Amino acid sequence: MEFVERMKKREFIEMALKTAIAVFASLIAITLMEGMIYGIQLKALRNSSASMVTEQTVAYCIKEDDKYFVVYSNENSQWTASKDLLTKEQCEALKVGSVPVKEVIYRAPNAFEFSITPVHYVVMTVFVLVVIGYFVYRFIALGKEYKKIEENYKKTGTIELHV
């Protein structure tokens, strides 16, 4: 019986490691997918030609070589972009222009500000829960299998392993 207990302990440790690796891999996959979505949306915004500026707009100046690509965020999370590249002086002048912007930020908007929506959070959560649920199922099945082996040993005194 000592052999079965050691084997059971090893298999549960192995299953826990597999679970941890699978959850970690799913989080990496989610991060890469969100990065891809962010890149696609930013590129699509760059190729659009409309820009809408109000007094509540936040301007993100993204440095490209010596010039800046400007992305505007309005109060209702509507994103637009400037058609042309601007200099640093032109970016600073956005604060006092004919329609002044609320704030000028010299960085790209991060994915939490720009591309991740509540739907993304739901999909990410469901994906991780499915991965965890699969391994919970495997833990339960493994526990039941060892319970059968232990009961059989108590009845017959022999160990039968089903492979």
Short mmCIF file of N, CA and C in Angstrom, two decimals:
data_model
loop_
_atom_site.label_atom_id
_atom_site.label_comp_id
_atom_site.label_asym_id
_atom_site.label_seq_id
_atom_site.Cartn_x
_atom_site.Cartn_y
_atom_site.Cartn_z
N MET A 1 0.83 -1.20 0.00
CA MET A 1 0.00 0.00 0.00
C MET A 1 0.87 1.26 0.00
N GLU A 2 2.04 1.15 0.58
CA GLU A 2 2.95 2.29 0.61
C GLU A 2 3.32 2.73 -0.81
N PHE A 3 3.48 1.74 -1.71
CA PHE A 3 3.79 2.03 -3.10
C PHE A 3 2.69 2.86 -3.76
N VAL A 4 1.45 2.50 -3.51
CA VAL A 4 0.30 3.21 -4.09
C VAL A 4 0.24 4.63 -3.55
N GLU A 5 0.48 4.80 -2.28
CA GLU A 5 0.45 6.14 -1.67
C GLU A 5 1.53 7.05 -2.29
N ARG A 6 2.73 6.50 -2.47
CA ARG A 6 3.80 7.29 -3.09
C ARG A 6 3.45 7.63 -4.54
N MET A 7 2.91 6.66 -5.26
CA MET A 7 2.54 6.89 -6.65
C MET A 7 1.42 7.93 -6.74
N LYS A 8 0.46 7.85 -5.83
CA LYS A 8 -0.66 8.80 -5.80
C LYS A 8 -0.13 10.21 -5.55
N LYS A 9 0.77 10.34 -4.59
CA LYS A 9 1.34 11.64 -4.25
C LYS A 9 2.10 12.21 -5.45
N ARG A 10 2.88 11.38 -6.11
CA ARG A 10 3.64 11.84 -7.29
C ARG A 10 2.71 12.30 -8.41
N GLU A 11 1.65 11.52 -8.65
CA GLU A 11 0.74 11.88 -9.73
C GLU A 11 -0.01 13.18 -9.42
N PHE A 12 -0.37 13.39 -8.17
CA PHE A 12 -1.05 14.64 -7.82
C PHE A 12 -0.10 15.82 -7.94
N ILE A 13 1.16 15.64 -7.57
CA ILE A 13 2.14 16.72 -7.75
C ILE A 13 2.34 17.00 -9.23
N GLU A 14 2.44 15.96 -10.03
CA GLU A 14 2.60 16.13 -11.47
C GLU A 14 1.40 16.86 -12.07
N MET A 15 0.22 16.48 -11.64
CA MET A 15 -1.00 17.12 -12.15
C MET A 15 -1.06 18.59 -11.72
N ALA A 16 -0.62 18.90 -10.51
CA ALA A 16 -0.60 20.29 -10.06
C ALA A 16 0.37 21.11 -10.90
N LEU A 17 1.53 20.53 -11.22
CA LEU A 17 2.49 21.24 -12.06
C LEU A 17 1.95 21.45 -13.47
N LYS A 18 1.29 20.44 -14.01
CA LYS A 18 0.67 20.59 -15.33
C LYS A 18 -0.39 21.69 -15.32
N THR A 19 -1.16 21.74 -14.24
CA THR A 19 -2.19 22.77 -14.11
C THR A 19 -1.56 24.16 -14.07
N ALA A 20 -0.52 24.31 -13.27
CA ALA A 20 0.14 25.61 -13.16
C ALA A 20 0.73 26.04 -14.50
N ILE A 21 1.35 25.11 -15.20
CA ILE A 21 1.93 25.43 -16.51
C ILE A 21 0.84 25.79 -17.51
N ALA A 22 -0.26 25.06 -17.50
CA ALA A 22 -1.36 25.35 -18.43
C ALA A 22 -1.98 26.71 -18.16
N VAL A 23 -2.17 27.06 -16.90
CA VAL A 23 -2.74 28.38 -16.57
C VAL A 23 -1.76 29.48 -16.98
N PHE A 24 -0.48 29.27 -16.70
CA PHE A 24 0.54 30.25 -17.09
C PHE A 24 0.59 30.40 -18.61
N ALA A 25 0.53 29.28 -19.34
CA ALA A 25 0.54 29.33 -20.81
C ALA A 25 -0.71 30.04 -21.34
N SER A 26 -1.85 29.82 -20.70
CA SER A 26 -3.07 30.50 -21.16
C SER A 26 -2.98 32.00 -20.92
N LEU A 27 -2.36 32.42 -19.81
CA LEU A 27 -2.18 33.86 -19.57
C LEU A 27 -1.22 34.47 -20.58
N ILE A 28 -0.19 33.73 -20.95
CA ILE A 28 0.74 34.22 -21.99
C ILE A 28 0.01 34.34 -23.32
N ALA A 29 -0.81 33.34 -23.66
CA ALA A 29 -1.57 33.38 -24.91
C ALA A 29 -2.53 34.57 -24.93
N ILE A 30 -3.18 34.83 -23.80
CA ILE A 30 -4.09 35.97 -23.70
C ILE A 30 -3.32 37.28 -23.91
N THR A 31 -2.16 37.40 -23.28
CA THR A 31 -1.35 38.61 -23.42
C THR A 31 -0.93 38.82 -24.87
N LEU A 32 -0.49 37.76 -25.53
CA LEU A 32 -0.08 37.88 -26.93
C LEU A 32 -1.26 38.25 -27.84
N MET A 33 -2.42 37.65 -27.58
CA MET A 33 -3.60 37.98 -28.39
C MET A 33 -4.04 39.43 -28.19
N GLU A 34 -4.01 39.89 -26.94
CA GLU A 34 -4.39 41.28 -26.69
C GLU A 34 -3.38 42.24 -27.33
N GLY A 35 -2.11 41.86 -27.30
CA GLY A 35 -1.09 42.68 -27.97
C GLY A 35 -1.33 42.75 -29.47
N MET A 36 -1.73 41.62 -30.06
CA MET A 36 -2.02 41.59 -31.48
C MET A 36 -3.24 42.47 -31.80
N ILE A 37 -4.28 42.37 -30.98
CA ILE A 37 -5.47 43.20 -31.19
C ILE A 37 -5.12 44.67 -31.06
N TYR A 38 -4.32 45.01 -30.06
CA TYR A 38 -3.87 46.39 -29.85
C TYR A 38 -3.13 46.91 -31.09
N GLY A 39 -2.20 46.11 -31.60
CA GLY A 39 -1.42 46.52 -32.78
C GLY A 39 -2.29 46.71 -34.00
N ILE A 40 -3.24 45.81 -34.21
CA ILE A 40 -4.13 45.91 -35.37
C ILE A 40 -5.00 47.17 -35.27
N GLN A 41 -5.56 47.43 -34.08
CA GLN A 41 -6.43 48.60 -33.92
C GLN A 41 -5.64 49.90 -34.04
N LEU A 42 -4.42 49.92 -33.50
CA LEU A 42 -3.62 51.14 -33.61
C LEU A 42 -3.22 51.39 -35.06
N LYS A 43 -2.90 50.34 -35.80
CA LYS A 43 -2.55 50.49 -37.22
C LYS A 43 -3.76 50.95 -38.02
N ALA A 44 -4.94 50.40 -37.72
CA ALA A 44 -6.16 50.83 -38.41
C ALA A 44 -6.47 52.28 -38.11
N LEU A 45 -6.23 52.70 -36.87
CA LEU A 45 -6.44 54.09 -36.50
C LEU A 45 -5.46 54.99 -37.24
N ARG A 46 -4.24 54.51 -37.38
CA ARG A 46 -3.21 55.28 -38.09
C ARG A 46 -3.60 55.50 -39.55
N ASN A 47 -4.25 54.51 -40.16
CA ASN A 47 -4.63 54.61 -41.57
C ASN A 47 -5.96 55.34 -41.77
N SER A 48 -6.67 55.64 -40.68
CA SER A 48 -7.93 56.39 -40.83
C SER A 48 -7.61 57.86 -41.05
N SER A 49 -8.57 58.59 -41.58
CA SER A 49 -8.30 59.99 -41.91
C SER A 49 -9.11 60.97 -41.07
N ALA A 50 -9.96 60.49 -40.21
CA ALA A 50 -10.80 61.39 -39.42
C ALA A 50 -10.14 61.72 -38.09
N SER A 51 -10.30 62.96 -37.67
CA SER A 51 -9.88 63.35 -36.32
C SER A 51 -10.91 64.30 -35.76
N MET A 52 -11.31 64.04 -34.53
CA MET A 52 -12.32 64.86 -33.87
C MET A 52 -11.73 65.35 -32.56
N VAL A 53 -11.68 66.67 -32.39
CA VAL A 53 -11.07 67.26 -31.21
C VAL A 53 -12.09 68.16 -30.52
N THR A 54 -12.25 67.95 -29.21
CA THR A 54 -13.10 68.82 -28.40
C THR A 54 -12.28 69.29 -27.20
N GLU A 55 -12.90 70.05 -26.32
CA GLU A 55 -12.19 70.53 -25.14
C GLU A 55 -11.96 69.42 -24.11
N GLN A 56 -12.63 68.29 -24.26
CA GLN A 56 -12.47 67.15 -23.35
C GLN A 56 -11.54 66.08 -23.93
N THR A 57 -10.93 66.35 -25.06
CA THR A 57 -10.08 65.38 -25.74
C THR A 57 -8.71 65.30 -25.08
N VAL A 58 -8.20 64.06 -24.99
CA VAL A 58 -6.83 63.83 -24.53
C VAL A 58 -6.02 63.44 -25.76
N ALA A 59 -4.89 64.11 -25.98
CA ALA A 59 -4.04 63.83 -27.14
C ALA A 59 -2.84 63.00 -26.69
N TYR A 60 -2.64 61.87 -27.34
CA TYR A 60 -1.48 61.02 -27.11
C TYR A 60 -0.52 61.22 -28.27
N CYS A 61 0.65 61.77 -28.00
CA CYS A 61 1.66 61.99 -29.03
C CYS A 61 2.65 60.83 -28.99
N ILE A 62 2.64 60.04 -30.05
CA ILE A 62 3.49 58.85 -30.15
C ILE A 62 4.66 59.18 -31.05
N LYS A 63 5.87 59.11 -30.50
CA LYS A 63 7.06 59.50 -31.24
C LYS A 63 7.39 58.48 -32.32
N GLU A 64 7.60 58.98 -33.53
CA GLU A 64 8.05 58.20 -34.67
C GLU A 64 9.16 59.00 -35.34
N ASP A 65 10.38 58.51 -35.22
CA ASP A 65 11.57 59.20 -35.69
C ASP A 65 11.64 60.58 -35.03
N ASP A 66 11.56 61.66 -35.80
CA ASP A 66 11.63 63.02 -35.23
C ASP A 66 10.25 63.65 -35.06
N LYS A 67 9.23 63.01 -35.58
CA LYS A 67 7.88 63.56 -35.56
C LYS A 67 7.00 62.76 -34.60
N TYR A 68 5.77 63.23 -34.43
CA TYR A 68 4.82 62.59 -33.53
C TYR A 68 3.53 62.27 -34.26
N PHE A 69 3.06 61.04 -34.06
CA PHE A 69 1.75 60.62 -34.54
C PHE A 69 0.78 60.86 -33.38
N VAL A 70 -0.33 61.56 -33.62
CA VAL A 70 -1.22 61.95 -32.54
C VAL A 70 -2.51 61.15 -32.61
N VAL A 71 -2.84 60.56 -31.46
CA VAL A 71 -4.09 59.81 -31.29
C VAL A 71 -4.92 60.58 -30.28
N TYR A 72 -6.18 60.82 -30.62
CA TYR A 72 -7.08 61.58 -29.75
C TYR A 72 -8.09 60.65 -29.10
N SER A 73 -8.30 60.86 -27.80
CA SER A 73 -9.32 60.11 -27.06
C SER A 73 -10.35 61.11 -26.55
N ASN A 74 -11.59 60.91 -26.96
CA ASN A 74 -12.66 61.79 -26.51
C ASN A 74 -13.32 61.21 -25.27
N GLU A 75 -14.19 61.99 -24.64
CA GLU A 75 -14.78 61.60 -23.37
C GLU A 75 -15.60 60.32 -23.44
N ASN A 76 -16.12 59.96 -24.59
CA ASN A 76 -16.93 58.74 -24.71
C ASN A 76 -16.10 57.58 -25.28
N SER A 77 -14.81 57.61 -25.04
CA SER A 77 -13.86 56.56 -25.47
C SER A 77 -13.86 56.36 -26.98
N GLN A 78 -14.13 57.42 -27.70
CA GLN A 78 -14.03 57.37 -29.16
C GLN A 78 -12.61 57.79 -29.53
N TRP A 79 -11.96 56.98 -30.35
CA TRP A 79 -10.56 57.22 -30.71
C TRP A 79 -10.48 57.70 -32.15
N THR A 80 -9.71 58.77 -32.35
CA THR A 80 -9.42 59.26 -33.69
C THR A 80 -7.93 59.57 -33.76
N ALA A 81 -7.45 59.87 -34.95
CA ALA A 81 -6.02 60.14 -35.11
C ALA A 81 -5.81 61.29 -36.08
N SER A 82 -4.66 61.94 -35.95
CA SER A 82 -4.33 63.01 -36.90
C SER A 82 -3.84 62.39 -38.19
N LYS A 83 -4.11 63.07 -39.26
CA LYS A 83 -3.72 62.57 -40.57
C LYS A 83 -2.21 62.73 -40.78
N ASP A 84 -1.67 63.82 -40.29
CA ASP A 84 -0.26 64.13 -40.52
C ASP A 84 0.55 63.94 -39.25
N LEU A 85 1.86 63.79 -39.43
CA LEU A 85 2.78 63.75 -38.30
C LEU A 85 3.06 65.17 -37.85
N LEU A 86 3.19 65.38 -36.55
CA LEU A 86 3.42 66.71 -36.00
C LEU A 86 4.79 66.76 -35.34
N THR A 87 5.29 67.99 -35.17
CA THR A 87 6.53 68.18 -34.43
C THR A 87 6.18 68.30 -32.95
N LYS A 88 7.20 68.32 -32.09
CA LYS A 88 6.95 68.44 -30.66
C LYS A 88 6.30 69.79 -30.35
N GLU A 89 6.71 70.83 -31.05
CA GLU A 89 6.12 72.17 -30.84
C GLU A 89 4.64 72.17 -31.22
N GLN A 90 4.30 71.48 -32.31
CA GLN A 90 2.91 71.41 -32.72
C GLN A 90 2.08 70.60 -31.71
N CYS A 91 2.69 69.57 -31.14
CA CYS A 91 1.99 68.79 -30.11
C CYS A 91 1.72 69.67 -28.88
N GLU A 92 2.71 70.46 -28.47
CA GLU A 92 2.52 71.34 -27.32
C GLU A 92 1.49 72.42 -27.62
N ALA A 93 1.41 72.85 -28.89
CA ALA A 93 0.45 73.87 -29.29
C ALA A 93 -0.99 73.36 -29.29
N LEU A 94 -1.17 72.05 -29.21
CA LEU A 94 -2.53 71.50 -29.15
C LEU A 94 -3.28 71.96 -27.90
N LYS A 95 -2.54 72.28 -26.83
CA LYS A 95 -3.17 72.73 -25.58
C LYS A 95 -3.80 74.11 -25.72
N VAL A 96 -3.27 74.93 -26.61
CA VAL A 96 -3.75 76.32 -26.73
C VAL A 96 -4.27 76.64 -28.12
N GLY A 97 -4.57 75.62 -28.93
CA GLY A 97 -5.03 75.84 -30.29
C GLY A 97 -6.43 76.42 -30.33
N SER A 98 -7.02 76.47 -31.53
CA SER A 98 -8.36 77.01 -31.69
C SER A 98 -9.38 76.19 -30.89
N VAL A 99 -9.20 74.88 -30.84
CA VAL A 99 -9.98 74.01 -29.96
C VAL A 99 -8.96 73.30 -29.06
N PRO A 100 -8.70 73.84 -27.88
CA PRO A 100 -7.65 73.26 -27.04
C PRO A 100 -8.04 71.88 -26.50
N VAL A 101 -7.05 71.01 -26.43
CA VAL A 101 -7.29 69.69 -25.86
C VAL A 101 -7.13 69.76 -24.35
N LYS A 102 -7.68 68.82 -23.66
CA LYS A 102 -7.64 68.78 -22.20
C LYS A 102 -6.23 68.49 -21.70
N GLU A 103 -5.55 67.54 -22.38
CA GLU A 103 -4.24 67.10 -21.91
C GLU A 103 -3.46 66.54 -23.09
N VAL A 104 -2.14 66.73 -23.09
CA VAL A 104 -1.25 66.14 -24.09
C VAL A 104 -0.34 65.16 -23.34
N ILE A 105 -0.34 63.90 -23.79
CA ILE A 105 0.47 62.86 -23.16
C ILE A 105 1.46 62.34 -24.20
N TYR A 106 2.73 62.30 -23.83
CA TYR A 106 3.78 61.87 -24.77
C TYR A 106 4.09 60.39 -24.61
N ARG A 107 3.16 59.56 -24.97
CA ARG A 107 3.32 58.10 -25.00
C ARG A 107 2.13 57.52 -25.74
N ALA A 108 2.25 56.26 -26.09
CA ALA A 108 1.12 55.58 -26.72
C ALA A 108 0.11 55.18 -25.64
N PRO A 109 -1.17 55.19 -25.95
CA PRO A 109 -2.13 54.71 -24.96
C PRO A 109 -1.90 53.22 -24.72
N ASN A 110 -2.03 52.78 -23.48
CA ASN A 110 -1.83 51.35 -23.23
C ASN A 110 -3.09 50.58 -23.61
N ALA A 111 -2.97 49.27 -23.64
CA ALA A 111 -4.08 48.43 -24.09
C ALA A 111 -5.31 48.56 -23.21
N PHE A 112 -5.12 48.83 -21.91
CA PHE A 112 -6.26 48.98 -21.01
C PHE A 112 -7.05 50.24 -21.33
N GLU A 113 -6.38 51.26 -21.83
CA GLU A 113 -7.06 52.50 -22.22
C GLU A 113 -7.64 52.40 -23.62
N PHE A 114 -6.98 51.63 -24.47
CA PHE A 114 -7.26 51.69 -25.90
C PHE A 114 -8.11 50.52 -26.43
N SER A 115 -7.64 49.30 -26.26
CA SER A 115 -8.29 48.20 -27.00
C SER A 115 -9.03 47.17 -26.15
N ILE A 116 -8.77 47.10 -24.87
CA ILE A 116 -9.43 46.07 -24.06
C ILE A 116 -10.80 46.59 -23.60
N THR A 117 -11.82 45.81 -23.93
CA THR A 117 -13.20 46.17 -23.57
C THR A 117 -13.72 45.16 -22.54
N PRO A 118 -14.87 45.40 -21.95
CA PRO A 118 -15.44 44.42 -21.01
C PRO A 118 -15.66 43.04 -21.64
N VAL A 119 -15.95 43.00 -22.93
CA VAL A 119 -16.11 41.72 -23.61
C VAL A 119 -14.80 40.93 -23.57
N HIS A 120 -13.69 41.63 -23.73
CA HIS A 120 -12.38 40.96 -23.66
C HIS A 120 -12.16 40.34 -22.29
N TYR A 121 -12.53 41.07 -21.24
CA TYR A 121 -12.36 40.53 -19.88
C TYR A 121 -13.20 39.27 -19.69
N VAL A 122 -14.41 39.27 -20.22
CA VAL A 122 -15.29 38.10 -20.10
C VAL A 122 -14.67 36.91 -20.85
N VAL A 123 -14.20 37.14 -22.06
CA VAL A 123 -13.61 36.06 -22.86
C VAL A 123 -12.35 35.52 -22.18
N MET A 124 -11.51 36.42 -21.66
CA MET A 124 -10.30 35.98 -20.96
C MET A 124 -10.65 35.14 -19.74
N THR A 125 -11.62 35.57 -18.97
CA THR A 125 -12.02 34.85 -17.76
C THR A 125 -12.58 33.48 -18.10
N VAL A 126 -13.44 33.41 -19.11
CA VAL A 126 -14.02 32.13 -19.52
C VAL A 126 -12.92 31.19 -19.99
N PHE A 127 -11.97 31.69 -20.76
CA PHE A 127 -10.88 30.85 -21.27
C PHE A 127 -10.06 30.25 -20.12
N VAL A 128 -9.68 31.08 -19.16
CA VAL A 128 -8.89 30.59 -18.03
C VAL A 128 -9.73 29.62 -17.18
N LEU A 129 -11.01 29.91 -17.00
CA LEU A 129 -11.86 29.00 -16.23
C LEU A 129 -12.04 27.65 -16.92
N VAL A 130 -12.09 27.64 -18.25
CA VAL A 130 -12.18 26.37 -18.98
C VAL A 130 -10.91 25.55 -18.77
N VAL A 131 -9.75 26.20 -18.83
CA VAL A 131 -8.48 25.50 -18.60
C VAL A 131 -8.44 24.94 -17.18
N ILE A 132 -8.81 25.75 -16.20
CA ILE A 132 -8.81 25.29 -14.81
C ILE A 132 -9.85 24.19 -14.62
N GLY A 133 -11.03 24.33 -15.22
CA GLY A 133 -12.08 23.33 -15.10
C GLY A 133 -11.66 21.97 -15.65
N TYR A 134 -10.93 21.99 -16.75
CA TYR A 134 -10.43 20.73 -17.31
C TYR A 134 -9.53 20.02 -16.31
N PHE A 135 -8.64 20.76 -15.67
CA PHE A 135 -7.73 20.14 -14.72
C PHE A 135 -8.44 19.74 -13.42
N VAL A 136 -9.46 20.45 -13.03
CA VAL A 136 -10.26 20.02 -11.87
C VAL A 136 -10.91 18.68 -12.19
N TYR A 137 -11.45 18.56 -13.39
CA TYR A 137 -12.03 17.29 -13.82
C TYR A 137 -10.99 16.18 -13.77
N ARG A 138 -9.78 16.46 -14.24
CA ARG A 138 -8.70 15.46 -14.22
C ARG A 138 -8.32 15.08 -12.78
N PHE A 139 -8.27 16.06 -11.88
CA PHE A 139 -7.98 15.77 -10.47
C PHE A 139 -9.04 14.85 -9.87
N ILE A 140 -10.30 15.14 -10.14
CA ILE A 140 -11.40 14.33 -9.61
C ILE A 140 -11.32 12.91 -10.16
N ALA A 141 -11.07 12.79 -11.46
CA ALA A 141 -10.96 11.45 -12.08
C ALA A 141 -9.78 10.68 -11.49
N LEU A 142 -8.67 11.36 -11.27
CA LEU A 142 -7.49 10.70 -10.70
C LEU A 142 -7.77 10.25 -9.26
N GLY A 143 -8.43 11.08 -8.49
CA GLY A 143 -8.79 10.71 -7.13
C GLY A 143 -9.71 9.51 -7.09
N LYS A 144 -10.70 9.45 -7.99
CA LYS A 144 -11.62 8.31 -8.05
C LYS A 144 -10.88 7.03 -8.43
N GLU A 145 -9.94 7.14 -9.35
CA GLU A 145 -9.18 5.97 -9.78
C GLU A 145 -8.35 5.41 -8.62
N TYR A 146 -7.71 6.27 -7.86
CA TYR A 146 -6.93 5.80 -6.73
C TYR A 146 -7.81 5.26 -5.60
N LYS A 147 -9.01 5.82 -5.48
CA LYS A 147 -9.95 5.30 -4.48
C LYS A 147 -10.34 3.86 -4.84
N LYS A 148 -10.57 3.58 -6.14
CA LYS A 148 -10.88 2.22 -6.58
C LYS A 148 -9.71 1.28 -6.30
N ILE A 149 -8.49 1.75 -6.57
CA ILE A 149 -7.31 0.91 -6.33
C ILE A 149 -7.19 0.59 -4.84
N GLU A 150 -7.41 1.58 -3.98
CA GLU A 150 -7.31 1.35 -2.53
C GLU A 150 -8.40 0.41 -2.03
N GLU A 151 -9.62 0.57 -2.54
CA GLU A 151 -10.71 -0.32 -2.14
C GLU A 151 -10.44 -1.75 -2.59
N ASN A 152 -9.93 -1.90 -3.81
CA ASN A 152 -9.60 -3.22 -4.32
C ASN A 152 -8.50 -3.87 -3.47
N TYR A 153 -7.54 -3.08 -3.04
CA TYR A 153 -6.45 -3.61 -2.20
C TYR A 153 -6.99 -4.08 -0.84
N LYS A 154 -7.91 -3.30 -0.29
CA LYS A 154 -8.49 -3.69 1.01
C LYS A 154 -9.31 -4.96 0.90
N LYS A 155 -9.99 -5.18 -0.27
CA LYS A 155 -10.81 -6.37 -0.46
C LYS A 155 -9.96 -7.60 -0.79
N THR A 156 -9.05 -7.45 -1.74
CA THR A 156 -8.34 -8.62 -2.27
C THR A 156 -6.91 -8.73 -1.79
N GLY A 157 -6.33 -7.66 -1.32
CA GLY A 157 -4.94 -7.68 -0.91
C GLY A 157 -3.96 -7.57 -2.07
N THR A 158 -4.46 -7.32 -3.28
CA THR A 158 -3.58 -7.14 -4.45
C THR A 158 -3.79 -5.75 -5.04
N ILE A 159 -2.77 -5.30 -5.72
CA ILE A 159 -2.82 -3.99 -6.36
C ILE A 159 -2.97 -4.20 -7.85
N GLU A 160 -4.07 -3.70 -8.41
CA GLU A 160 -4.29 -3.78 -9.85
C GLU A 160 -4.28 -2.37 -10.40
N LEU A 161 -3.31 -2.10 -11.25
CA LEU A 161 -3.22 -0.78 -11.87
C LEU A 161 -3.80 -0.85 -13.27
N HIS A 162 -4.66 0.05 -13.57
CA HIS A 162 -5.28 0.14 -14.89
C HIS A 162 -4.57 1.23 -15.67
N VAL A 163 -3.96 0.81 -16.76
CA VAL A 163 -3.19 1.78 -17.54
C VAL A 163 -3.95 2.21 -18.75
#
